[in-house]
mmCIF file of C-alpha atoms in Angstrom:
data_model
loop_
_atom_site.group_PDB
_atom_site.id
_atom_site.type_symbol
_atom_site.label_atom_id
_atom_site.label_comp_id
_atom_site.label_asym_id
_atom_site.label_seq_id
_atom_site.Cartn_x
_atom_site.Cartn_y
_atom_site.Cartn_z
ATOM 1 C CA MET T 11 3.017 -7.695 -3.202
ATOM 2 C CA ASP T 12 4.814 -9.515 -0.243
ATOM 3 C CA GLU T 13 7.257 -10.802 -2.831
ATOM 4 C CA LEU T 14 8.440 -7.142 -3.615
ATOM 5 C CA LYS T 15 9.463 -6.703 0.054
ATOM 6 C CA GLU T 16 12.160 -8.955 -0.753
ATOM 7 C CA PHE T 17 13.472 -7.281 -3.728
ATOM 8 C CA SER T 18 16.481 -4.967 -3.459
ATOM 9 C CA SER T 19 16.254 -1.181 -4.527
ATOM 10 C CA GLN T 20 17.940 -2.110 -7.784
ATOM 11 C CA GLN T 21 15.661 -4.984 -8.406
ATOM 12 C CA LEU T 22 12.362 -2.826 -7.820
ATOM 13 C CA ARG T 23 13.679 -0.404 -10.459
ATOM 14 C CA ALA T 24 13.751 -3.234 -13.171
ATOM 15 C CA VAL T 25 10.890 -5.671 -12.567
ATOM 16 C CA VAL T 26 10.193 -7.750 -15.792
ATOM 17 C CA GLY T 27 6.489 -8.618 -16.296
ATOM 18 C CA PHE T 28 5.460 -6.744 -13.260
ATOM 19 C CA ALA T 29 1.565 -7.470 -12.735
ATOM 20 C CA VAL T 30 -1.202 -6.325 -10.270
ATOM 21 C CA VAL T 31 -3.804 -9.104 -10.135
ATOM 22 C CA ARG T 32 -7.243 -9.386 -8.573
ATOM 23 C CA PRO T 33 -8.258 -12.979 -8.993
ATOM 24 C CA GLY T 34 -11.749 -13.324 -10.765
ATOM 25 C CA VAL T 35 -11.815 -9.666 -11.466
ATOM 26 C CA GLY T 36 -8.888 -8.461 -13.519
ATOM 27 C CA ARG T 37 -5.294 -8.215 -14.249
ATOM 28 C CA ILE T 38 -2.708 -5.530 -15.313
ATOM 29 C CA THR T 39 0.770 -6.729 -16.726
ATOM 30 C CA TRP T 40 3.164 -3.944 -17.785
ATOM 31 C CA GLU T 41 5.442 -4.689 -20.622
ATOM 32 C CA GLY T 42 9.404 -4.743 -20.370
ATOM 33 C CA ARG T 43 11.047 -3.625 -17.303
ATOM 34 C CA THR T 44 8.835 -1.694 -14.718
ATOM 35 C CA ASP T 45 10.055 0.729 -11.855
ATOM 36 C CA VAL T 46 7.960 0.132 -8.943
ATOM 37 C CA GLU T 47 10.633 1.475 -6.333
ATOM 38 C CA GLY T 48 8.398 3.838 -3.910
ATOM 39 C CA VAL T 49 5.025 3.167 -5.789
ATOM 40 C CA ASP T 50 2.074 2.702 -3.141
ATOM 41 C CA LEU T 51 0.342 0.012 -5.329
ATOM 42 C CA ASP T 52 -2.777 0.379 -3.101
ATOM 43 C CA ALA T 53 -3.013 4.102 -3.599
ATOM 44 C CA VAL T 54 -2.422 4.002 -7.331
ATOM 45 C CA VAL T 55 -3.765 0.927 -8.929
ATOM 46 C CA THR T 56 -7.583 -0.165 -8.654
ATOM 47 C CA ILE T 57 -9.052 -3.241 -10.034
ATOM 48 C CA ASP T 58 -12.566 -3.633 -9.250
ATOM 49 C CA ALA T 59 -15.357 -5.608 -10.757
ATOM 50 C CA ASP T 60 -16.572 -2.762 -12.922
ATOM 51 C CA CYS T 61 -13.710 -0.412 -13.020
ATOM 52 C CA CYS T 62 -9.823 -0.567 -13.602
ATOM 53 C CA THR T 63 -7.788 2.520 -12.841
ATOM 54 C CA VAL T 64 -4.161 3.607 -12.798
ATOM 55 C CA TYR T 65 -3.106 6.961 -11.100
ATOM 56 C CA GLU T 66 -6.950 8.074 -11.055
ATOM 57 C CA GLY T 67 -7.082 11.149 -8.837
ATOM 58 C CA VAL T 68 -3.423 11.467 -8.349
ATOM 59 C CA SER T 69 -2.255 15.088 -8.629
ATOM 60 C CA ASN T 70 1.210 14.411 -9.768
ATOM 61 C CA PRO T 71 1.389 11.320 -11.774
ATOM 62 C CA PRO T 72 4.571 10.182 -13.355
ATOM 63 C CA PHE T 73 5.657 11.000 -16.875
ATOM 64 C CA ARG T 74 4.513 9.077 -19.913
ATOM 65 C CA GLY T 75 6.839 5.765 -19.759
ATOM 66 C CA GLU T 76 7.805 6.299 -16.080
ATOM 67 C CA LYS T 77 6.515 3.992 -13.152
ATOM 68 C CA LEU T 78 3.216 2.530 -13.857
ATOM 69 C CA ASN T 79 2.288 5.272 -16.520
ATOM 70 C CA LYS T 80 3.560 3.121 -19.414
ATOM 71 C CA ALA T 81 2.404 0.287 -21.691
ATOM 72 C CA ALA T 82 0.532 -2.725 -20.138
ATOM 73 C CA VAL T 83 -1.963 -5.222 -20.928
ATOM 74 C CA VAL T 84 -5.456 -5.116 -19.188
ATOM 75 C CA GLU T 85 -7.437 -8.152 -18.865
ATOM 76 C CA MET T 86 -11.002 -7.747 -17.094
ATOM 77 C CA HIS T 87 -13.476 -10.184 -16.484
ATOM 78 C CA VAL T 88 -16.697 -9.480 -18.180
ATOM 79 C CA GLU T 89 -19.786 -11.651 -18.926
ATOM 80 C CA PRO T 90 -22.510 -10.740 -21.419
ATOM 81 C CA GLU T 91 -26.013 -10.455 -20.013
ATOM 82 C CA ASP T 92 -28.236 -13.759 -20.155
ATOM 83 C CA GLY T 93 -29.238 -14.277 -23.763
ATOM 84 C CA GLU T 94 -27.032 -11.421 -25.024
ATOM 85 C CA ASP T 95 -25.728 -12.115 -28.762
ATOM 86 C CA MET T 96 -21.904 -12.955 -28.280
ATOM 87 C CA ASP T 97 -21.061 -11.089 -31.480
ATOM 88 C CA GLU T 98 -22.768 -8.004 -30.398
ATOM 89 C CA PHE T 99 -21.248 -8.149 -27.026
ATOM 90 C CA VAL T 100 -17.832 -8.050 -28.304
ATOM 91 C CA ASP T 101 -18.785 -5.378 -30.994
ATOM 92 C CA MET T 102 -19.749 -3.372 -27.767
ATOM 93 C CA LEU T 103 -16.521 -4.228 -25.990
ATOM 94 C CA LYS T 104 -14.448 -2.897 -29.148
ATOM 95 C CA ALA T 105 -16.348 0.363 -29.279
ATOM 96 C CA TYR T 106 -16.077 0.839 -25.776
ATOM 97 C CA THR T 107 -12.329 0.175 -25.683
ATOM 98 C CA LYS T 108 -12.052 2.510 -28.943
ATOM 99 C CA GLU T 109 -13.529 5.306 -26.838
ATOM 100 C CA LEU T 110 -10.882 4.891 -24.216
ATOM 101 C CA ASP T 111 -7.951 7.184 -24.021
ATOM 102 C CA PHE T 112 -4.746 5.287 -24.894
ATOM 103 C CA ALA T 113 -6.584 1.922 -25.305
ATOM 104 C CA THR T 114 -6.268 -0.774 -28.280
ATOM 105 C CA PHE T 115 -8.650 -3.858 -28.209
ATOM 106 C CA ILE T 116 -6.931 -7.217 -28.173
ATOM 107 C CA GLY T 117 -9.845 -9.732 -27.802
ATOM 108 C CA TYR T 118 -12.379 -11.335 -25.818
ATOM 109 C CA GLU T 119 -12.077 -14.884 -24.676
ATOM 110 C CA ALA T 120 -15.741 -16.046 -24.304
ATOM 111 C CA THR T 121 -14.914 -19.259 -22.556
ATOM 112 C CA LYS T 122 -13.164 -17.572 -19.794
ATOM 113 C CA HIS T 123 -15.019 -14.213 -19.967
ATOM 114 C CA VAL T 124 -11.768 -12.115 -20.198
ATOM 115 C CA TRP T 125 -11.721 -8.990 -22.231
ATOM 116 C CA THR T 126 -8.238 -7.902 -23.208
ATOM 117 C CA MET T 127 -6.776 -4.534 -24.206
ATOM 118 C CA ARG T 128 -3.311 -2.796 -24.495
ATOM 119 C CA MET T 129 -3.100 0.691 -22.843
ATOM 120 C CA SER T 130 -0.106 2.606 -24.127
ATOM 121 C CA GLN T 131 -0.312 4.709 -21.127
ATOM 122 C CA PHE T 132 -2.615 5.468 -18.250
ATOM 123 C CA VAL T 133 -2.124 9.302 -17.672
ATOM 124 C CA ALA T 134 -1.619 11.996 -20.283
ATOM 125 C CA THR T 135 1.543 13.707 -19.393
ATOM 126 C CA PRO T 136 4.714 14.778 -21.550
ATOM 127 C CA LEU T 137 7.069 12.162 -22.708
ATOM 128 C CA THR T 138 9.925 13.540 -20.826
ATOM 129 C CA SER T 139 10.646 15.275 -17.733
ATOM 130 C CA PRO T 140 11.004 18.998 -16.902
ATOM 131 C CA GLY T 141 14.498 20.058 -18.155
ATOM 132 C CA SER T 142 14.544 17.585 -20.893
ATOM 133 C CA HIS T 143 14.180 19.522 -24.137
ATOM 134 C CA GLY T 144 12.283 22.369 -21.976
ATOM 135 C CA SER T 145 8.943 20.174 -21.394
ATOM 136 C CA SER T 146 6.957 20.376 -18.384
ATOM 137 C CA ARG T 147 3.858 19.136 -16.832
ATOM 138 C CA SER T 148 2.211 22.805 -17.331
ATOM 139 C CA SER T 149 2.754 22.667 -20.838
ATOM 140 C CA ASN T 150 0.874 19.331 -21.445
ATOM 141 C CA SER T 151 -1.382 20.053 -24.630
ATOM 142 C CA GLN T 152 -3.067 16.734 -24.044
ATOM 143 C CA GLY T 153 -4.617 18.226 -20.722
ATOM 144 C CA ASP T 154 -4.938 15.965 -17.769
ATOM 145 C CA ALA T 155 -6.990 12.939 -19.224
ATOM 146 C CA ARG T 156 -6.864 9.804 -17.235
ATOM 147 C CA ALA T 157 -7.651 6.329 -18.734
ATOM 148 C CA GLN T 158 -10.461 4.768 -16.538
ATOM 149 C CA ILE T 159 -11.693 1.212 -17.710
ATOM 150 C CA ASP T 160 -15.222 1.046 -16.643
ATOM 151 C CA VAL T 161 -16.901 -2.473 -17.333
ATOM 152 C CA SER T 162 -20.169 -1.673 -15.667
ATOM 153 C CA GLU T 163 -21.778 -0.251 -18.924
ATOM 154 C CA PRO T 164 -19.214 -1.227 -22.024
#
């Protein structure tokens, strides 16, 4: 994050390959150009040993496609229990990923213990801002769902 302090306002609005990493735990890499200007990363991104969230508990998150509420690849370090069958473990990760809002299973790299999925977004909000074609947050038919990736019990 120290690197971001050196960026101009214009650069912060279009960071390519932006990622938040917690070594040995997980990584979130947003696709394309990401606007991180004014984003309090410590407040909106959590990567813990058993859970990964973006905008969890934020009452007024950005619209779909804005700031960090956009497509990203999530990698979490998870290991099967001792003696657990690897195929069954991967099937469990696939099933769990399928239950997550906005998630698609990409794979599990057994040698590195990395579960990878793609999030299309993290928070259910309208595609456009209020005033654009009449949509608003209050008319969000998808509710207030939040994607929370919890690896404590996949």
